[in-house]
PDB file of C-alpha atoms and ligand atoms in Angstrom:
ATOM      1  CA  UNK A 123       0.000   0.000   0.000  1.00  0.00           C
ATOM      2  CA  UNK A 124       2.187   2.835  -1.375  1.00  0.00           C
ATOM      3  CA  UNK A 125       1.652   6.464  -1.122  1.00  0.00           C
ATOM      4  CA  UNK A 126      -1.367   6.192   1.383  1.00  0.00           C
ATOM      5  CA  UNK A 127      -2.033   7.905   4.219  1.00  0.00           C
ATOM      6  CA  UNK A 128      -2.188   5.461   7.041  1.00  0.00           C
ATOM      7  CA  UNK A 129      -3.871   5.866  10.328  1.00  0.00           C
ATOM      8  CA  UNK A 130      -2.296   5.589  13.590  1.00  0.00           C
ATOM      9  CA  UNK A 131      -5.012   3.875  15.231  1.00  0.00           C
ATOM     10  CA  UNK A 132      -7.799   2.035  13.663  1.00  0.00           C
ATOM     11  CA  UNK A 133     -10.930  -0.028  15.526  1.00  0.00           C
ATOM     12  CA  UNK A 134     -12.751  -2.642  14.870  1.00  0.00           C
ATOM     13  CA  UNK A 135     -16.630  -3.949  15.434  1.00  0.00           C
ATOM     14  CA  UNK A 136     -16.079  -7.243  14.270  1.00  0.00           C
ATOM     15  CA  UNK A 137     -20.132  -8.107  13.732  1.00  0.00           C
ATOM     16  CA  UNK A 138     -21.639 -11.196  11.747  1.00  0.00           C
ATOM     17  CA  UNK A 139     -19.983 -13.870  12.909  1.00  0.00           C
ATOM     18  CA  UNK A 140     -23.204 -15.485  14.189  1.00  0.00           C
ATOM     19  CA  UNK A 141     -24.716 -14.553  10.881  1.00  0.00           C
ATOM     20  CA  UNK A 142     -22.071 -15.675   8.626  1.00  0.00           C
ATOM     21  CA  UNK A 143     -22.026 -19.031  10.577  1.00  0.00           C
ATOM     22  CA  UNK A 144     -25.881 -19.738   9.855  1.00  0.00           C
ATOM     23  CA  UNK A 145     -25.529 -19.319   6.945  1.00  0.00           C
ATOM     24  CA  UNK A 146     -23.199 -21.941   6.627  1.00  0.00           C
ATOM     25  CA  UNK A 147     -25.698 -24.264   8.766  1.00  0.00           C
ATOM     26  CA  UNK A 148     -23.118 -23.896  11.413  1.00  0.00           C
ATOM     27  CA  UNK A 149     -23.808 -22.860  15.103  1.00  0.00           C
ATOM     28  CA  UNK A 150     -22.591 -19.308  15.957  1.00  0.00           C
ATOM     29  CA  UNK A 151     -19.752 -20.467  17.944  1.00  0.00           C
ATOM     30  CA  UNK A 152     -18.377 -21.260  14.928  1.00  0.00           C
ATOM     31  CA  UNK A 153     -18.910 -18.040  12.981  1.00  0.00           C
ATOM     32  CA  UNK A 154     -17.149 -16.432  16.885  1.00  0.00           C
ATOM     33  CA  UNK A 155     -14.163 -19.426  16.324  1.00  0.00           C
ATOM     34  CA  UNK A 156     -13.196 -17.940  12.891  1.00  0.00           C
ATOM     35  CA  UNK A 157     -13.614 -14.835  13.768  1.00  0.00           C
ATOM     36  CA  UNK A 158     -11.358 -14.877  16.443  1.00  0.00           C
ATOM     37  CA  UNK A 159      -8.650 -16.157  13.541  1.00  0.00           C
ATOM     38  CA  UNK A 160      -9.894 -13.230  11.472  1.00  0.00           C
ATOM     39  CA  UNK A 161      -8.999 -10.772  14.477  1.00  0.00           C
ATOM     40  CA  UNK A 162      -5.754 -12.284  14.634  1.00  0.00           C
ATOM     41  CA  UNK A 163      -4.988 -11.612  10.781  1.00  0.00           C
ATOM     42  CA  UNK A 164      -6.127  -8.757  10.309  1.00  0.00           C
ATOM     43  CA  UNK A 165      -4.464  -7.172  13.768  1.00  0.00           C
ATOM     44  CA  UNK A 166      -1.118  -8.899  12.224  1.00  0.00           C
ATOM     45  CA  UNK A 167      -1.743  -7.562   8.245  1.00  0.00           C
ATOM     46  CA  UNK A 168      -2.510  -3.768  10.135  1.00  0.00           C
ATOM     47  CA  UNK A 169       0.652  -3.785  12.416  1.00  0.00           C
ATOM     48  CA  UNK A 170       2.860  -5.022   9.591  1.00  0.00           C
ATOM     49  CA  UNK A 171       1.268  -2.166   7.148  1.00  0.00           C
ATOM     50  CA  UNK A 172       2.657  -0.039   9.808  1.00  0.00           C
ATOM     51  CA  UNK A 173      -0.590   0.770  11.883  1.00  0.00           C
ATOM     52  CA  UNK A 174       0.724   1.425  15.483  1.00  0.00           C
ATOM     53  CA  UNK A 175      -2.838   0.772  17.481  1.00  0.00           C
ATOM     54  CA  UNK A 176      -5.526  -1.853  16.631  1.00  0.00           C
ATOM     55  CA  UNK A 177      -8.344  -1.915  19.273  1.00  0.00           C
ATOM     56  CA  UNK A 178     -11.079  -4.612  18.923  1.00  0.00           C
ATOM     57  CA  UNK A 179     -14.566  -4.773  20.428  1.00  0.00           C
ATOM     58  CA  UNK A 180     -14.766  -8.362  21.640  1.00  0.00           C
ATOM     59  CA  UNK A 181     -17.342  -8.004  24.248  1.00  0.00           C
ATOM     60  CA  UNK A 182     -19.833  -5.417  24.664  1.00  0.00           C
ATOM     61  CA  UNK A 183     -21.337  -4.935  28.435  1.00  0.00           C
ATOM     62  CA  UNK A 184     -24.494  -5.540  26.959  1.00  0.00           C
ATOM     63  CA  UNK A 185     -23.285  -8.729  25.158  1.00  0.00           C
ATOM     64  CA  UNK A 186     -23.424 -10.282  28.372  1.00  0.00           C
ATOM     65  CA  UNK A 187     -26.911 -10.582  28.570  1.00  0.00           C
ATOM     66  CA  UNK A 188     -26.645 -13.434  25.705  1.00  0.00           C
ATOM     67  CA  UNK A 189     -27.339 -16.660  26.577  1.00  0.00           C
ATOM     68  CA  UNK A 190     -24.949 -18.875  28.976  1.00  0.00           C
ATOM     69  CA  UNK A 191     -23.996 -21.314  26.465  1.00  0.00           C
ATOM     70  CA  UNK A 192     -22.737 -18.456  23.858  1.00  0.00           C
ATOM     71  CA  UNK A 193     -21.072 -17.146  26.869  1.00  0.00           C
ATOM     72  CA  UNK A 194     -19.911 -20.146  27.892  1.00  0.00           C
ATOM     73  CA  UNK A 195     -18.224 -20.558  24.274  1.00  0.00           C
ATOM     74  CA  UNK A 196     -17.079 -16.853  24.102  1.00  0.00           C
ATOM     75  CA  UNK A 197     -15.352 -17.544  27.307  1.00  0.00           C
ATOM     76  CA  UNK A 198     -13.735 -20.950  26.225  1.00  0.00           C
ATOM     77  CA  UNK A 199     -12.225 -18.387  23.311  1.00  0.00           C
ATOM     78  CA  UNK A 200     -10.810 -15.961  26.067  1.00  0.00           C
ATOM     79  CA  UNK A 201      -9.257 -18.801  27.377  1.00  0.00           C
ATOM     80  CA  UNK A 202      -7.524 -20.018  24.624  1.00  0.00           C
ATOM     81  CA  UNK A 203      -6.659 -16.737  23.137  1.00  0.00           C
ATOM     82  CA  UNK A 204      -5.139 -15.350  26.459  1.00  0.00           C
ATOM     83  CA  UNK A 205      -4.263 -18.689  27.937  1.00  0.00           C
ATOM     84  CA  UNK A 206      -3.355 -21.910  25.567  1.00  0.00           C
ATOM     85  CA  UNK A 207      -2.242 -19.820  22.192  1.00  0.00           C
ATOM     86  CA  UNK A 208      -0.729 -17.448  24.704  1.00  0.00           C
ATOM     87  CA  UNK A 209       3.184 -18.035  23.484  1.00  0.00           C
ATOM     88  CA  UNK A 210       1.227 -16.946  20.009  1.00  0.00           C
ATOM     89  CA  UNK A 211       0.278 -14.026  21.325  1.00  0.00           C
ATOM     90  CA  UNK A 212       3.235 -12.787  22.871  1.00  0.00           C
ATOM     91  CA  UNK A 213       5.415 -13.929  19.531  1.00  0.00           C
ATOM     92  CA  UNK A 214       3.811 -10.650  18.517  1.00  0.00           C
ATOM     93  CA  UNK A 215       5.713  -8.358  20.528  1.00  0.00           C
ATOM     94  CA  UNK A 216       2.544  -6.509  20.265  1.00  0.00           C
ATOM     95  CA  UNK A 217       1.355  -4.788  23.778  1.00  0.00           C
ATOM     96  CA  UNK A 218      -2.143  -5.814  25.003  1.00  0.00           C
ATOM     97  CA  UNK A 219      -3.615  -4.058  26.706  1.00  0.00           C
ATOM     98  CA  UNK A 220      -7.932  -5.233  28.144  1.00  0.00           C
ATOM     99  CA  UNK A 221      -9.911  -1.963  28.287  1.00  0.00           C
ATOM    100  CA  UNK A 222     -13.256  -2.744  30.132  1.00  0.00           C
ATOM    101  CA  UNK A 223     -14.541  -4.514  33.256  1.00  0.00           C
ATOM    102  CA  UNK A 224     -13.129  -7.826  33.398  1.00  0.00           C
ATOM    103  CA  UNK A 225     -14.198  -8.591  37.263  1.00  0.00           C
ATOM    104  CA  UNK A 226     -17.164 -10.213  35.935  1.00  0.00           C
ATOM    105  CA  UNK A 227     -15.340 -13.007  34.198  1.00  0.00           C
ATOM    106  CA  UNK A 228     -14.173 -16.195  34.951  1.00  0.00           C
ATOM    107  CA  UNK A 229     -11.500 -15.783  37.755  1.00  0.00           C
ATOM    108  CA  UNK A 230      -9.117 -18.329  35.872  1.00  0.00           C
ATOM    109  CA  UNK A 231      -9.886 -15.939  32.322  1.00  0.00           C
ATOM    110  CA  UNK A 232      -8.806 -12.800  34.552  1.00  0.00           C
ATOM    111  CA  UNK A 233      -5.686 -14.038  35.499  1.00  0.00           C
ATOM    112  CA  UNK A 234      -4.632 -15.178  31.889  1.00  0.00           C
ATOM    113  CA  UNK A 235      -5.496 -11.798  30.837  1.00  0.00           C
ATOM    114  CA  UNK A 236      -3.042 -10.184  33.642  1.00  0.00           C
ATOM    115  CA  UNK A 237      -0.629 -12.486  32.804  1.00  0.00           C
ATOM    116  CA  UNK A 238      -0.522 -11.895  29.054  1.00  0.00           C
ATOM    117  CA  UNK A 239      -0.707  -8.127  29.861  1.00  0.00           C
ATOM    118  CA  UNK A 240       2.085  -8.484  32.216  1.00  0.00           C
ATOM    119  CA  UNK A 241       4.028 -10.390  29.628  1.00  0.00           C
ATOM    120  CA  UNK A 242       3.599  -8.021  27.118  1.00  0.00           C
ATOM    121  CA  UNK A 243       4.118  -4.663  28.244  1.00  0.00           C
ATOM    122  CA  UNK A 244       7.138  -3.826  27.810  1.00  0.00           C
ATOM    123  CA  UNK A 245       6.768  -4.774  23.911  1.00  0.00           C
ATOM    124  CA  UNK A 246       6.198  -2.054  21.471  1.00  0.00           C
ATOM    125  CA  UNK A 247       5.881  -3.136  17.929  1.00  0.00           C
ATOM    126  CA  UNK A 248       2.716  -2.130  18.264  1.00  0.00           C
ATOM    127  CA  UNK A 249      -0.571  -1.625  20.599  1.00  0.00           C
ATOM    128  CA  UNK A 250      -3.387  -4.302  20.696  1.00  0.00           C
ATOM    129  CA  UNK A 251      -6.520  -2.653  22.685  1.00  0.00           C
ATOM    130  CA  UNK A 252      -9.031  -5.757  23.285  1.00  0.00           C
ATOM    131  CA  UNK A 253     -12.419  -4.735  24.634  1.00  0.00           C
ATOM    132  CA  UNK A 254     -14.279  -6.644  26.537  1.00  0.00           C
ATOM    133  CA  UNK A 255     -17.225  -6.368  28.914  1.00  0.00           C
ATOM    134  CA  UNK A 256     -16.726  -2.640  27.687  1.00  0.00           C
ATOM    135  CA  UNK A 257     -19.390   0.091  26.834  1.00  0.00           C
ATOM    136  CA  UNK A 258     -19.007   3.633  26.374  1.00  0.00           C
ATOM    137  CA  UNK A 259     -21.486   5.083  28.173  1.00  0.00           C
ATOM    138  CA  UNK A 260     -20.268   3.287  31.289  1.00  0.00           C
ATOM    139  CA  UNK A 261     -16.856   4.370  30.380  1.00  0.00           C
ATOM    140  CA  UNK A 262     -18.068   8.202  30.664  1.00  0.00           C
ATOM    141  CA  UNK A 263     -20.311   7.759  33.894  1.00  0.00           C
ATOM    142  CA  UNK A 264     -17.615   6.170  35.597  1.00  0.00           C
ATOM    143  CA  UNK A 265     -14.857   9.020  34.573  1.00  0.00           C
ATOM    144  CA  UNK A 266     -17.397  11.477  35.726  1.00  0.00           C
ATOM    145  CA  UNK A 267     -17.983   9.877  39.240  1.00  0.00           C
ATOM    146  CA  UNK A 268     -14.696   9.557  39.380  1.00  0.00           C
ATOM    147  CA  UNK A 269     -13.806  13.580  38.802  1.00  0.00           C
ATOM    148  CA  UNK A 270     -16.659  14.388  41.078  1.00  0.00           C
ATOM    149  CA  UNK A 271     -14.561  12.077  43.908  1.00  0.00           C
ATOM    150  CA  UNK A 272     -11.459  13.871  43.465  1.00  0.00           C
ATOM    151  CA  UNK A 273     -14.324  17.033  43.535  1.00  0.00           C
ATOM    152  CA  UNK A 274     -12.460  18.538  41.016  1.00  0.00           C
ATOM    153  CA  UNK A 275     -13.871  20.106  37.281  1.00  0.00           C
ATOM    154  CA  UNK A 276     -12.438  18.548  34.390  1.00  0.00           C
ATOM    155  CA  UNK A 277     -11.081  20.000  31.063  1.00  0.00           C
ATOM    156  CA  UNK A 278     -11.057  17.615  28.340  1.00  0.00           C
ATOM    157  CA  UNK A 279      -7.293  16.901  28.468  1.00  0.00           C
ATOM    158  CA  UNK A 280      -8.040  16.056  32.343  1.00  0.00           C
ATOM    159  CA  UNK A 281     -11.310  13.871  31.396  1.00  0.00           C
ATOM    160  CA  UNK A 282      -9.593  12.030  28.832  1.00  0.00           C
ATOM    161  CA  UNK A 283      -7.377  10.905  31.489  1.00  0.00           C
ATOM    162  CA  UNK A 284     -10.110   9.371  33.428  1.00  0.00           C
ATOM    163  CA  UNK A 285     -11.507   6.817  30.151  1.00  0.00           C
ATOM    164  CA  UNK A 286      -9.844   3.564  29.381  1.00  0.00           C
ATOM    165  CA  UNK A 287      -8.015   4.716  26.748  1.00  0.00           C
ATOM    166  CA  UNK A 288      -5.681   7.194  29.036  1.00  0.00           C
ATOM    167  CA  UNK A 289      -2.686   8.029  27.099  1.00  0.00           C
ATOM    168  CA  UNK A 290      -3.881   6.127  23.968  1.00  0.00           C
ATOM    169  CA  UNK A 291      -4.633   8.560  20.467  1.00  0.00           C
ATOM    170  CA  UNK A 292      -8.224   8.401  19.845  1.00  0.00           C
ATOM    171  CA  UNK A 293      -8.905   6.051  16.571  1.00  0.00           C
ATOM    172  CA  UNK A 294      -8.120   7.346  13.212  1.00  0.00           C
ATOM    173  CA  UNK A 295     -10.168   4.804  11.850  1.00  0.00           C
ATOM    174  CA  UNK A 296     -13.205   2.710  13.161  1.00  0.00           C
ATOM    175  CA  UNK A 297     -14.299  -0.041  10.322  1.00  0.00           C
ATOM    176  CA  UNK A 298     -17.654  -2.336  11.486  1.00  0.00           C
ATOM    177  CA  UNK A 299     -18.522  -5.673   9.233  1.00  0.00           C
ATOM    178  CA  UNK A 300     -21.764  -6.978   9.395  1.00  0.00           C
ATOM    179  CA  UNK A 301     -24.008  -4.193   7.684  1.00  0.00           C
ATOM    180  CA  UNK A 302     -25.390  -2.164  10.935  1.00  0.00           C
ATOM    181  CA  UNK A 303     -24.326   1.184  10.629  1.00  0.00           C
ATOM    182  CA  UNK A 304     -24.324   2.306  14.175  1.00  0.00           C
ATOM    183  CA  UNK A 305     -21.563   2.927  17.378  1.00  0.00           C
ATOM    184  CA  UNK A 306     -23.128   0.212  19.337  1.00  0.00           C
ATOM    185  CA  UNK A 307     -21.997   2.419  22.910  1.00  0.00           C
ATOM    186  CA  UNK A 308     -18.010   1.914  21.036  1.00  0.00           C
ATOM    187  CA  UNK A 309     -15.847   4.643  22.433  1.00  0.00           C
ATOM    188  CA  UNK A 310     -18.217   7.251  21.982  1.00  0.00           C
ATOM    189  CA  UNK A 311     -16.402   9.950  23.698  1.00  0.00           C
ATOM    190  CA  UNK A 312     -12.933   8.736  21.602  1.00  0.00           C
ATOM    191  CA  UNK A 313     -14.326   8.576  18.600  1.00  0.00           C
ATOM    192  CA  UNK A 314     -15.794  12.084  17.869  1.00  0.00           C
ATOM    193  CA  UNK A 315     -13.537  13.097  14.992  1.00  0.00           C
ATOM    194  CA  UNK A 316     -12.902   9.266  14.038  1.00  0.00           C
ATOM    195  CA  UNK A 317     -13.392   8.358  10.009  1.00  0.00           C
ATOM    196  CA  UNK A 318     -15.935   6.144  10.038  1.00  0.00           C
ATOM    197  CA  UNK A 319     -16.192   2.910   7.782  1.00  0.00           C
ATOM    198  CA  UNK A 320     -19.020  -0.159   7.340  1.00  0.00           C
ATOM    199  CA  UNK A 321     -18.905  -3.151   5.305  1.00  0.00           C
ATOM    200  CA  UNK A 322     -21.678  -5.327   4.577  1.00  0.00           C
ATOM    201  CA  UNK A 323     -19.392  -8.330   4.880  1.00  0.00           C
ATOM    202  CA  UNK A 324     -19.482 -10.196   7.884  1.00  0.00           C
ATOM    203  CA  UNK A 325     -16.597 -10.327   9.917  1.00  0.00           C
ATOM    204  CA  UNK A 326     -15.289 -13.679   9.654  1.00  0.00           C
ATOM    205  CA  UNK A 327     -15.297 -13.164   5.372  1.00  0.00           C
ATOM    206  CA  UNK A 328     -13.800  -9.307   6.129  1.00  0.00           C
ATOM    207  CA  UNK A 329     -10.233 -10.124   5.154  1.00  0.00           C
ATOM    208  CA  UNK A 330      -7.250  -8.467   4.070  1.00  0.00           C
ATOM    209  CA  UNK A 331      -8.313  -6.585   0.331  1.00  0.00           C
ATOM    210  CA  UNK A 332     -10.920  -5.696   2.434  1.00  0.00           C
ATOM    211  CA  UNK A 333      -8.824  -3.675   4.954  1.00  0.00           C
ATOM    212  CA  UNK A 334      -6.792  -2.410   2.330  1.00  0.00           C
ATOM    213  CA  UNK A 335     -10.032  -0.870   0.499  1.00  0.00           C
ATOM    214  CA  UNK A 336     -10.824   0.773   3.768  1.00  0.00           C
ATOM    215  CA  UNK A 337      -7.604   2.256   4.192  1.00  0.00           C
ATOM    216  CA  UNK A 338      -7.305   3.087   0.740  1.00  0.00           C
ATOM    217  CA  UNK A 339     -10.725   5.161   1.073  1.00  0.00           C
ATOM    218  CA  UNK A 340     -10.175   6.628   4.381  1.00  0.00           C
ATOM    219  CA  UNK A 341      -6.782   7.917   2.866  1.00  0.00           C
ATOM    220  CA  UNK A 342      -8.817   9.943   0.454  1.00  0.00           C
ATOM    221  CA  UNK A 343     -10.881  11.537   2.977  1.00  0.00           C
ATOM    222  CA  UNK A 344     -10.273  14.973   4.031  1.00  0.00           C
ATOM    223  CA  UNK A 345     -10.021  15.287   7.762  1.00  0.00           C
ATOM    224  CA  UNK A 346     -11.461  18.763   8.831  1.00  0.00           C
ATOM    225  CA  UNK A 347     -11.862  18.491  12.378  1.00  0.00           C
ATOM    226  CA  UNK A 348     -14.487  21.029  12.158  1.00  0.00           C
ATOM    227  CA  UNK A 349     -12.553  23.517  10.505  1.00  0.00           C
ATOM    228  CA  UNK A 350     -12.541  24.649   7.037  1.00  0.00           C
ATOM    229  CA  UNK A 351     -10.540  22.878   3.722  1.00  0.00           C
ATOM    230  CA  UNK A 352      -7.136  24.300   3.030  1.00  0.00           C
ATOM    231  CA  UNK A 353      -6.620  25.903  -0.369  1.00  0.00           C
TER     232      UNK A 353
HETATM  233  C1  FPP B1488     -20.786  -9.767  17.231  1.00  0.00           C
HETATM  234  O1  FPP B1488     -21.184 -10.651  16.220  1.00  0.00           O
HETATM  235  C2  FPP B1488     -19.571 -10.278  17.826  1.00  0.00           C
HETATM  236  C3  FPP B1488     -19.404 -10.647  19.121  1.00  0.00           C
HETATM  237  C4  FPP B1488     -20.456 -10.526  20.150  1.00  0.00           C
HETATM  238  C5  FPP B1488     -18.143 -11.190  19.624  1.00  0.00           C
HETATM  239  C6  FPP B1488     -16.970 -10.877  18.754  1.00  0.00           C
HETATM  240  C7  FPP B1488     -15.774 -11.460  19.326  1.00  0.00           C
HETATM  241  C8  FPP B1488     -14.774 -11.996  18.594  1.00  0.00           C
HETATM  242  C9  FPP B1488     -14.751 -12.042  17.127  1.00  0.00           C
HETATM  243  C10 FPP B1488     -13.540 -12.446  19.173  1.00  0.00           C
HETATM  244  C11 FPP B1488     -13.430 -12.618  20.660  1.00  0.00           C
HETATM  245  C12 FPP B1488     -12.127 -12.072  21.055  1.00  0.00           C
HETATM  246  C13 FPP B1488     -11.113 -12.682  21.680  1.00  0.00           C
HETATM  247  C14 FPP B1488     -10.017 -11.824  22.169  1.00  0.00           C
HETATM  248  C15 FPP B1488     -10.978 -14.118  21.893  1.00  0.00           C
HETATM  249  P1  FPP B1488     -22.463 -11.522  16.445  1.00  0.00           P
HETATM  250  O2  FPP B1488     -22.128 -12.832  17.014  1.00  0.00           O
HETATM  251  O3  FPP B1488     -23.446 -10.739  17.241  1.00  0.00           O
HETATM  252  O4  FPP B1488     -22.978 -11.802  15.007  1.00  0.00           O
HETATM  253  P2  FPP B1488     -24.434 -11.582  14.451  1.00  0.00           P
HETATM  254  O5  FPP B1488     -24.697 -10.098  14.504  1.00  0.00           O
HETATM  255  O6  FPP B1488     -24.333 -12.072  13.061  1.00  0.00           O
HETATM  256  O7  FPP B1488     -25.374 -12.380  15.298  1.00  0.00           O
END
């Protein structure tokens, strides 16, 4: 990808697996299974384009209101992403980094997650952001409460401080699959000047051209930032 204007940070919704999988006559924890490889590819094809941040939306708060035996088989994919394929994982000499509230998983899932974040932060190839148990909203109320503790005001500089994503650009870039074209409580606060980019292709069959098409177009976007164009 030559003479493009990359982003620094790009995000993904990764929606459809469940549909992609029925269509296939396959249960959805095999549309989540593959696109759990996707993740992993397309993280990998982004960092070696030269992408510094990837952050993925893996589990929403209000995800967890599925049905135990979806959970059950998202969690058995925490574990094995975090835990079994960890030496995979850290091969990347990628940083992870868990934004969200993880307390309400497994206790054995939490500690894989602390250990592969342990493992991993002193790397800096590049900066994998994996969501889970996050939403935005929360995010905000909880950075507000918090200000109103310290009973201080906030500027934004200060505020931003008090998200997740403290010290971490906002995305450039936030591509969903799947067709919806909504936030879905994503980063709401983080992503007010993001480029935004959908794709009717679920996420499991969102693969690399596909990324590259996105890139390519957000590269021809002009970024105003609510200013006007330059002559
Ligand atoms: C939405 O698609 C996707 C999810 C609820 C989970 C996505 C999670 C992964 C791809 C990977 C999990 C991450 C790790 C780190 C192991 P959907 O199932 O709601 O699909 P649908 O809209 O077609 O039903």
């Amino acid at each position: 990808m030559r003479n493009i204007k990359l982003p620094a940070h790009i995000a993904f919704i990764m929606d459809g697996n469940g549909r992609w999988a029925k269509r296939r006559f396959r249960p959805r924890s095999f549309g989540h299974r593959a696109g759990v490889q996707n993740m992993t590819k397309l993280c990998m094809h982004a960092y070696r384009l030269g992408i510094r941040i990837v952050t993925v939306f893996a589990l929403s708060t209000e995800n967890l209101s599925r049905p135990k035996e979806e959970l059950d088989e998202l969690f058995d994919l925490f574990r094995i992403y975090f835990g079994k394929k960890r030496d995979k994982l850290t091969e990347m000499q990628v940083k992870i980094n868990v934004l969200g509230d993880i307390s309400v998983l497994p206790e054995d899932i939490q500690e894989e997650i602390l250990t592969v974040t342990r493992e991993t932060a002193g790397y800096s190839d590049g900066l994998l952001n994996i969501c889970i148990n996050y939403g935005a909203r929360q995010e905000i109320v909880r950075a507000v409460n918090t200000a109103v503790s310290y009973g201080r005001f906030v500027d934004e500089a200060s505020f931003k401080d008090l998200l997740s994503t403290s010290g971490i650009p906002d995305p450039d870039l936030i591509i969903r699959t799947g067709g919806e074209v909504r936030l879905s409580n994503f980063l709401l606060y983080q992503a007010a000047y993001s480029e935004l980019y959908f794709s009717k292709k679920m996420w499991p069959a969102f693969g690399r051209r596909d990324l590259e098409r996105a890139l390519a177009n957000y590269s021809a976007r002009d970024r105003k930032y609510g200013n006007i164009e330059d002559d």
